[in-house]
Coordinates of C-alpha atoms in Angstrom, one line a residue:
X26 CA -156.3 -36.6 -129.4
X27 CA -159.6 -38.6 -129.6
X28 CA -159.3 -41.4 -132.4
X29 CA -162.6 -41.7 -134.2
X30 CA -161.4 -45.1 -135.9
X31 CA -160.5 -47.0 -132.5
X32 CA -163.7 -45.5 -130.8
X33 CA -166.0 -46.4 -134.2
X34 CA -167.6 -43.2 -134.5
X35 CA -169.7 -43.2 -137.7
X36 CA -168.1 -46.2 -139.3
X37 CA -170.3 -45.9 -142.3
X38 CA -173.8 -44.5 -141.4
X39 CA -173.3 -40.8 -142.1
X40 CA -170.6 -40.5 -144.6
X41 CA -171.4 -37.8 -147.3
X42 CA -170.9 -40.4 -150.1
X43 CA -173.4 -42.6 -148.6
X44 CA -175.9 -40.0 -148.0
X45 CA -175.4 -38.5 -151.5
X46 CA -177.1 -42.0 -152.8
X47 CA -180.4 -40.9 -151.0
X48 CA -180.6 -37.3 -152.3
X49 CA -179.0 -33.9 -151.2
X50 CA -182.0 -32.9 -149.2
X51 CA -181.2 -36.1 -147.0
X52 CA -177.8 -34.9 -146.5
X53 CA -178.6 -31.6 -145.5
X54 CA -181.1 -32.8 -143.1
X55 CA -178.7 -35.2 -141.5
X56 CA -179.8 -38.6 -142.6
X57 CA -183.6 -38.2 -143.6
X58 CA -184.3 -40.6 -146.5
X59 CA -186.6 -38.5 -148.6
X60 CA -187.2 -38.4 -152.3
X61 CA -185.4 -35.3 -154.1
X62 CA -187.3 -33.4 -156.6
X63 CA -184.5 -32.2 -159.2
X64 CA -185.1 -29.1 -160.7
X65 CA -182.7 -29.4 -163.9
X66 CA -181.1 -26.3 -164.7
X67 CA -183.8 -24.1 -163.1
X68 CA -182.2 -22.0 -160.4
X69 CA -184.0 -19.9 -157.6
X70 CA -183.8 -16.2 -158.1
X71 CA -180.6 -14.6 -156.7
X72 CA -181.2 -11.5 -155.0
X73 CA -178.5 -8.7 -153.7
X74 CA -180.7 -7.0 -151.0
X75 CA -183.6 -8.3 -148.5
X76 CA -186.2 -6.2 -150.3
X77 CA -185.7 -7.9 -153.6
X78 CA -187.0 -11.3 -152.1
X79 CA -190.2 -12.4 -153.7
X80 CA -193.1 -12.6 -151.0
X81 CA -193.8 -16.7 -150.4
X82 CA -191.4 -18.0 -152.9
X83 CA -187.4 -18.9 -152.0
X84 CA -184.6 -16.9 -153.3
X85 CA -180.7 -17.4 -152.9
X86 CA -179.2 -14.3 -151.0
X87 CA -175.5 -14.2 -151.1
X88 CA -174.5 -12.7 -147.5
X89 CA -171.0 -10.7 -147.3
X90 CA -168.8 -12.6 -144.7
X91 CA -170.8 -15.8 -144.8
X92 CA -168.1 -18.7 -146.2
X93 CA -167.8 -22.4 -146.4
X94 CA -164.7 -24.5 -145.1
X95 CA -162.9 -24.1 -148.3
X96 CA -163.1 -20.4 -148.2
X97 CA -165.6 -20.0 -150.9
X98 CA -168.6 -17.5 -150.2
X99 CA -172.2 -18.7 -149.7
X100 CA -175.3 -17.1 -148.4
X101 CA -178.9 -18.2 -147.3
X102 CA -182.3 -19.2 -148.5
X103 CA -184.8 -16.4 -148.1
X104 CA -188.6 -16.5 -148.4
X105 CA -190.3 -13.3 -147.4
X106 CA -193.8 -13.7 -145.7
X107 CA -196.2 -11.1 -144.8
X108 CA -195.3 -10.9 -141.2
X109 CA -192.2 -9.9 -139.3
X110 CA -192.0 -12.8 -137.3
X111 CA -189.2 -15.3 -138.4
X112 CA -188.3 -18.9 -138.6
X113 CA -184.5 -19.2 -139.0
X114 CA -183.6 -23.1 -139.8
X115 CA -180.2 -24.4 -139.9
X116 CA -179.0 -27.3 -142.0
X117 CA -177.8 -30.5 -141.0
X118 CA -175.0 -32.7 -142.4
X119 CA -172.6 -34.2 -140.3
X120 CA -169.4 -33.0 -138.5
X121 CA -165.8 -33.3 -138.9
X122 CA -162.6 -32.2 -136.8
X123 CA -159.5 -33.5 -138.6
X124 CA -158.1 -34.3 -141.9
X125 CA -159.2 -37.7 -141.7
X126 CA -162.7 -37.0 -140.6
X127 CA -163.1 -34.0 -143.0
X128 CA -161.3 -35.2 -146.3
X129 CA -160.8 -39.1 -146.1
X130 CA -163.9 -40.2 -144.5
X131 CA -166.0 -37.0 -145.6
X132 CA -168.3 -36.7 -142.5
X133 CA -169.5 -33.3 -143.1
X134 CA -171.4 -32.0 -146.0
X135 CA -169.9 -29.5 -148.3
X136 CA -166.4 -28.9 -146.8
X137 CA -164.4 -29.5 -149.8
X138 CA -166.8 -27.9 -152.6
X139 CA -168.8 -25.0 -150.9
X140 CA -172.7 -24.4 -151.1
X141 CA -173.9 -22.2 -153.9
X142 CA -176.9 -21.1 -155.3
X143 CA -177.0 -24.4 -157.5
X144 CA -176.9 -26.5 -154.3
X145 CA -179.9 -24.6 -153.1
X146 CA -181.8 -24.9 -156.1
X147 CA -181.1 -28.5 -155.8
X148 CA -183.1 -29.1 -152.9
X149 CA -185.4 -25.7 -152.4
X150 CA -188.1 -27.4 -153.7
X151 CA -188.2 -29.8 -151.0
X152 CA -188.2 -27.1 -148.0
X153 CA -192.0 -27.0 -148.3
X154 CA -192.1 -30.7 -146.6
X155 CA -190.8 -29.0 -143.3
X156 CA -194.1 -28.2 -141.3
X157 CA -193.0 -24.9 -140.4
X158 CA -192.2 -24.1 -143.9
X159 CA -195.6 -25.0 -145.1
X160 CA -197.6 -21.9 -146.3
X161 CA -200.7 -23.8 -147.3
X162 CA -201.2 -25.5 -143.9
X163 CA -204.1 -23.8 -142.0
X164 CA -203.0 -25.4 -138.8
X165 CA -199.0 -23.8 -139.1
X166 CA -198.9 -20.6 -137.2
X167 CA -195.8 -19.6 -139.1
X168 CA -197.5 -20.0 -142.2
X169 CA -197.2 -16.0 -143.1
X170 CA -193.7 -15.6 -141.4
X171 CA -190.3 -15.0 -142.9
X172 CA -188.2 -17.8 -143.6
X173 CA -184.5 -18.2 -143.7
X174 CA -182.7 -21.3 -144.4
X175 CA -178.9 -21.3 -143.3
X176 CA -176.9 -24.1 -145.2
X177 CA -174.4 -25.9 -143.6
X178 CA -170.7 -26.2 -145.0
X179 CA -168.3 -25.7 -142.0
X180 CA -168.2 -28.8 -140.3
X181 CA -168.5 -27.5 -137.0
X182 CA -172.2 -27.4 -135.8
X183 CA -172.7 -24.1 -137.0
X184 CA -170.6 -22.8 -134.1
X185 CA -166.9 -22.5 -134.9
X186 CA -164.7 -19.9 -134.6
X187 CA -161.4 -21.8 -135.8
X188 CA -159.4 -21.6 -139.3
X189 CA -157.4 -25.0 -138.9
X190 CA -154.5 -26.5 -141.0
X191 CA -155.5 -30.3 -141.5
X192 CA -152.2 -31.7 -143.2
X193 CA -151.7 -28.7 -145.3
X194 CA -155.3 -28.3 -146.0
X195 CA -157.0 -25.0 -144.7
X196 CA -160.3 -25.6 -143.2
X197 CA -162.3 -22.7 -142.1
X198 CA -164.8 -23.8 -139.1
X199 CA -166.4 -20.5 -139.1
X200 CA -170.1 -21.3 -138.6
X201 CA -170.5 -19.0 -135.8
X202 CA -169.1 -15.7 -138.0
X203 CA -171.5 -17.3 -140.6
X204 CA -174.8 -17.0 -138.5
X205 CA -173.4 -13.6 -137.1
X206 CA -173.3 -12.3 -141.0
X207 CA -176.5 -13.5 -141.6
X208 CA -178.3 -11.9 -138.6
X209 CA -176.5 -8.8 -139.6
X210 CA -178.4 -8.8 -142.8
X211 CA -181.8 -10.1 -141.7
X212 CA -182.5 -8.3 -138.7
X213 CA -182.2 -4.6 -139.7
X214 CA -184.2 -5.2 -142.8
X215 CA -187.4 -6.4 -141.1
X216 CA -189.9 -3.3 -140.6
X217 CA -189.1 -0.8 -138.0
X218 CA -185.6 -2.3 -137.0
X219 CA -182.3 -0.5 -136.3
X220 CA -181.4 3.0 -138.0
X221 CA -182.6 4.8 -141.1
X222 CA -179.5 3.1 -143.0
X223 CA -180.0 -0.3 -141.5
X224 CA -176.7 -0.1 -139.6
X225 CA -175.4 1.0 -136.5
X226 CA -172.0 1.9 -134.9
X227 CA -169.7 -1.2 -133.5
X228 CA -170.3 -1.7 -130.1
X229 CA -168.8 -4.2 -127.5
X230 CA -171.7 -5.7 -125.4
X231 CA -172.1 -8.4 -122.7
X232 CA -174.9 -10.4 -123.7
X233 CA -176.2 -13.8 -122.9
X234 CA -173.8 -15.1 -126.2
X235 CA -170.8 -13.4 -124.5
X236 CA -169.1 -10.5 -125.2
X237 CA -169.0 -9.6 -128.7
X238 CA -168.3 -6.5 -131.1
X239 CA -171.6 -5.9 -132.8
X240 CA -172.6 -4.1 -136.1
X241 CA -176.0 -2.9 -135.6
X242 CA -177.3 -6.3 -135.0
X243 CA -179.2 -5.8 -131.9
X244 CA -182.8 -4.2 -133.4
X245 CA -185.8 -2.6 -132.5
X246 CA -187.4 -4.4 -135.0
X247 CA -191.3 -5.2 -135.5
X248 CA -190.7 -8.8 -135.0
X249 CA -192.4 -10.2 -132.3
X250 CA -191.9 -14.1 -132.1
X251 CA -188.7 -16.0 -133.5
X252 CA -188.5 -19.5 -134.0
X253 CA -184.8 -20.8 -134.3
X254 CA -184.8 -24.4 -135.0
X255 CA -182.5 -26.9 -136.9
X256 CA -182.2 -30.8 -137.6
X257 CA -179.1 -32.9 -136.7
X258 CA -176.0 -30.6 -137.1
X259 CA -178.6 -27.8 -137.5
X260 CA -180.1 -28.7 -134.1
X261 CA -176.9 -28.3 -132.3
X262 CA -176.1 -25.4 -134.2
X263 CA -179.8 -23.5 -132.7
X264 CA -178.7 -24.7 -129.3
X265 CA -175.1 -23.2 -129.7
X266 CA -176.3 -19.9 -131.5
X267 CA -179.6 -19.4 -129.5
X268 CA -178.0 -16.6 -127.3
X269 CA -176.8 -14.8 -130.4
X270 CA -180.0 -15.1 -132.1
X271 CA -181.8 -14.0 -128.8
X272 CA -179.5 -11.0 -128.1
X273 CA -179.9 -9.7 -131.7
X274 CA -183.9 -9.9 -131.3
X275 CA -183.7 -8.8 -127.9
X276 CA -187.6 -7.0 -128.2
X277 CA -188.8 -10.4 -129.4
X278 CA -189.6 -13.8 -128.0
X279 CA -187.1 -16.2 -129.5
X280 CA -188.1 -19.9 -129.0
X281 CA -185.9 -22.9 -129.9
X282 CA -186.8 -26.3 -131.5
X283 CA -183.8 -28.7 -131.7
X284 CA -184.6 -31.7 -134.1
X285 CA -182.1 -34.7 -133.6
X286 CA -179.3 -32.6 -132.2
X287 CA -179.4 -33.6 -128.8
X288 CA -175.7 -32.3 -126.9
X289 CA -175.7 -34.9 -124.2
X290 CA -174.4 -34.6 -120.9
X291 CA -170.9 -36.2 -119.7
X292 CA -170.3 -38.9 -119.1
X293 CA -172.6 -40.2 -121.8
X294 CA -170.7 -38.3 -124.2
X295 CA -167.5 -39.2 -124.0
X296 CA -165.4 -36.3 -122.3
X297 CA -162.2 -37.0 -124.5
X298 CA -164.3 -36.5 -127.8
X299 CA -165.9 -33.4 -126.5
X300 CA -162.9 -32.0 -125.5
X301 CA -161.8 -32.7 -129.3
X302 CA -164.8 -31.1 -130.6
X303 CA -164.7 -28.1 -128.4
X304 CA -160.9 -27.6 -129.4
X305 CA -161.1 -28.1 -132.8
X306 CA -163.9 -25.7 -133.4
X307 CA -162.8 -23.1 -130.9
X308 CA -166.5 -23.5 -129.2
X309 CA -165.4 -22.0 -125.9
X310 CA -165.5 -18.7 -127.8
X311 CA -169.2 -18.9 -128.3
X312 CA -170.3 -20.3 -125.0
X313 CA -173.0 -18.1 -123.2
X314 CA -172.1 -15.7 -120.7
X315 CA -172.1 -17.0 -117.2
X316 CA -172.2 -20.7 -118.5
X317 CA -171.0 -23.2 -115.8
X318 CA -169.3 -26.3 -117.8
X319 CA -169.4 -24.8 -121.2
X320 CA -166.0 -25.6 -121.7
X321 CA -166.4 -29.4 -121.0
X322 CA -170.0 -30.2 -121.4
X323 CA -171.8 -29.1 -124.2
X324 CA -175.6 -29.9 -122.3
X325 CA -174.4 -27.0 -120.1
X326 CA -175.3 -24.4 -123.1
X327 CA -179.1 -25.6 -122.4
X328 CA -179.5 -25.3 -119.2
X329 CA -177.8 -21.7 -119.3
X330 CA -180.5 -21.0 -122.1
X331 CA -183.4 -21.9 -119.9
X332 CA -182.6 -19.7 -117.1
X333 CA -181.5 -16.9 -119.0
X334 CA -185.0 -16.7 -121.1
X335 CA -187.9 -17.7 -118.7
X336 CA -190.1 -16.3 -121.2
X337 CA -189.1 -18.5 -124.0
X338 CA -189.9 -21.9 -124.6
X339 CA -187.3 -24.8 -125.9
X340 CA -188.2 -27.9 -127.4
X341 CA -185.9 -31.3 -127.9
X342 CA -187.2 -33.8 -130.5
X343 CA -185.3 -36.9 -130.8
X344 CA -185.3 -40.7 -130.9
X345 CA -184.2 -42.6 -128.0
X346 CA -181.4 -44.7 -129.4
X347 CA -180.8 -42.2 -132.5
X348 CA -178.6 -44.1 -134.7
X349 CA -176.7 -41.1 -136.2
X350 CA -176.1 -39.4 -133.0
X351 CA -174.8 -42.5 -131.2
X352 CA -172.6 -43.6 -134.0
X353 CA -171.2 -40.0 -134.1
X354 CA -170.5 -40.2 -130.3
X355 CA -169.0 -43.8 -130.5
X356 CA -171.5 -45.2 -128.0
X357 CA -174.4 -47.7 -128.3
X358 CA -178.1 -47.1 -128.3
X359 CA -178.6 -47.9 -124.7
X360 CA -176.0 -45.3 -123.6
X361 CA -177.7 -42.8 -126.0
X362 CA -181.0 -43.5 -124.3
X363 CA -179.6 -43.0 -120.6
X364 CA -177.6 -39.8 -121.7
X365 CA -181.0 -38.3 -123.0
X366 CA -183.0 -39.4 -119.7
X367 CA -180.3 -37.8 -117.8
X368 CA -180.6 -34.7 -119.5
X369 CA -184.3 -34.7 -119.3
X370 CA -184.3 -35.3 -115.6
X371 CA -181.4 -33.0 -114.6
X372 CA -181.9 -30.2 -117.3
X373 CA -185.4 -30.0 -118.3
X374 CA -187.6 -31.2 -115.6
X375 CA -186.4 -28.8 -113.3
X376 CA -187.7 -25.8 -115.6
X377 CA -190.9 -24.6 -116.4
X378 CA -190.0 -23.6 -120.1
X379 CA -188.3 -26.6 -121.7
X380 CA -189.6 -30.0 -122.8
X381 CA -188.8 -33.0 -124.6
X382 CA -190.3 -35.4 -127.2
X383 CA -188.5 -38.5 -127.4
X384 CA -189.8 -41.5 -129.5
X385 CA -188.4 -45.1 -129.1
X386 CA -186.1 -46.4 -131.8
X387 CA -182.9 -45.7 -133.8
X388 CA -184.4 -43.2 -136.2
X389 CA -182.9 -39.5 -136.8
X390 CA -184.8 -36.2 -137.1
X391 CA -188.3 -35.7 -137.5
X392 CA -188.7 -32.3 -139.3
X393 CA -190.3 -33.4 -142.1
X394 CA -192.6 -36.0 -140.9
X395 CA -194.0 -34.5 -137.6
X396 CA -197.6 -35.2 -138.4
X397 CA -196.8 -38.8 -138.9
X398 CA -194.1 -39.2 -135.8
X399 CA -196.3 -40.6 -132.7
X400 CA -195.0 -41.3 -129.3
X401 CA -197.4 -41.9 -126.3
X402 CA -200.4 -41.3 -128.7
X403 CA -199.1 -37.6 -129.4
X404 CA -197.8 -36.2 -132.6
X405 CA -194.7 -34.6 -132.9
X406 CA -196.6 -31.8 -134.7
X407 CA -199.3 -31.3 -132.2
X408 CA -196.8 -31.4 -129.5
X409 CA -194.9 -28.5 -131.2
X410 CA -198.1 -26.5 -131.7
X411 CA -198.9 -26.7 -128.1
X412 CA -195.3 -25.4 -127.4
X413 CA -195.9 -22.7 -129.8
X414 CA -199.4 -21.8 -128.6
X415 CA -198.3 -21.6 -124.9
X416 CA -200.7 -24.5 -124.0
X417 CA -200.2 -25.1 -120.4
X418 CA -200.5 -28.6 -120.8
X419 CA -197.4 -28.9 -122.9
X420 CA -195.5 -31.5 -121.2
X421 CA -192.6 -34.3 -121.9
X422 CA -193.4 -36.9 -123.9
X423 CA -191.3 -40.1 -123.2
X424 CA -191.7 -44.0 -124.4

């Protein structure tokens, strides 16, 4: 078993206690230190169906079947737009894989206490700080879309399929089931989707996301564009769940923006640590159909998606020596930078639909500061706009 102490994985950089001192939103984003505006006793509205969601405002939507590592039920943040197009954002907040990392070092958020409407209320006012969630920005192509915020309380990069027993403490690494439950609710409720009842018979299908039993999630929806994105652990979550989302919205174009969650290739990502994660979270059950290498190398998820969805675009934003990601992997900054460049050359360069935005430094995530994050004279926001606009000049940005 991989020993995170002897490997010096995340000795202090991203513990939940430390992140709590810089605000709840910082924790959810995976380490962005931005001010949290406290909302006092005010909570967002809680809704029980999609059609109850107010337009252009955030509401809390409990979702049947979504649960946190401690077994408590959870849900999503939902802001309805005037368009059937969709932005799905997956929150960050660390990761854990045994009793030590989950409960002694507290390396993942909301593992022991769950994520409720009160937690969403504490940070919902900050979501407008995400450029893609800014409804007042005239240059935001998604300003009228529907927004979904997927909280993170399973410690498994939103992709686990395992209920573990860590020294007598049941820990539900069920991130994948949470994503499926969210899609089961959201997709049929977009105009023109599914059957009149919003449900279809369960069917077993072979899809890019693997063979799964689905409950009517593959839709004939009015949705034409979906952007699946996330920061830190949520960036990994977007990479691991892309096939599931693309299969659900099979008649839409689904693009992906991974912010600060690069699945480094072997050997730059330690093989023993990757095996530990894949085993602890049951990731082999979520590997895309036909993926060569996903059982040992998490970067293989990306190349599989690139090949299976040539009409989509895939973006990875990362600092070259990201201090959080390198600490989690137990590697130094130079190894991190080499791993990123290897991934770019071997996985991104051969494609026509996937590009990277690399900025020098040890920072972590760019989601709330894309306008001000510059590399090679280009802002991360203008680069993302070029991606979404299908600009033929969209290309890698590297130091």
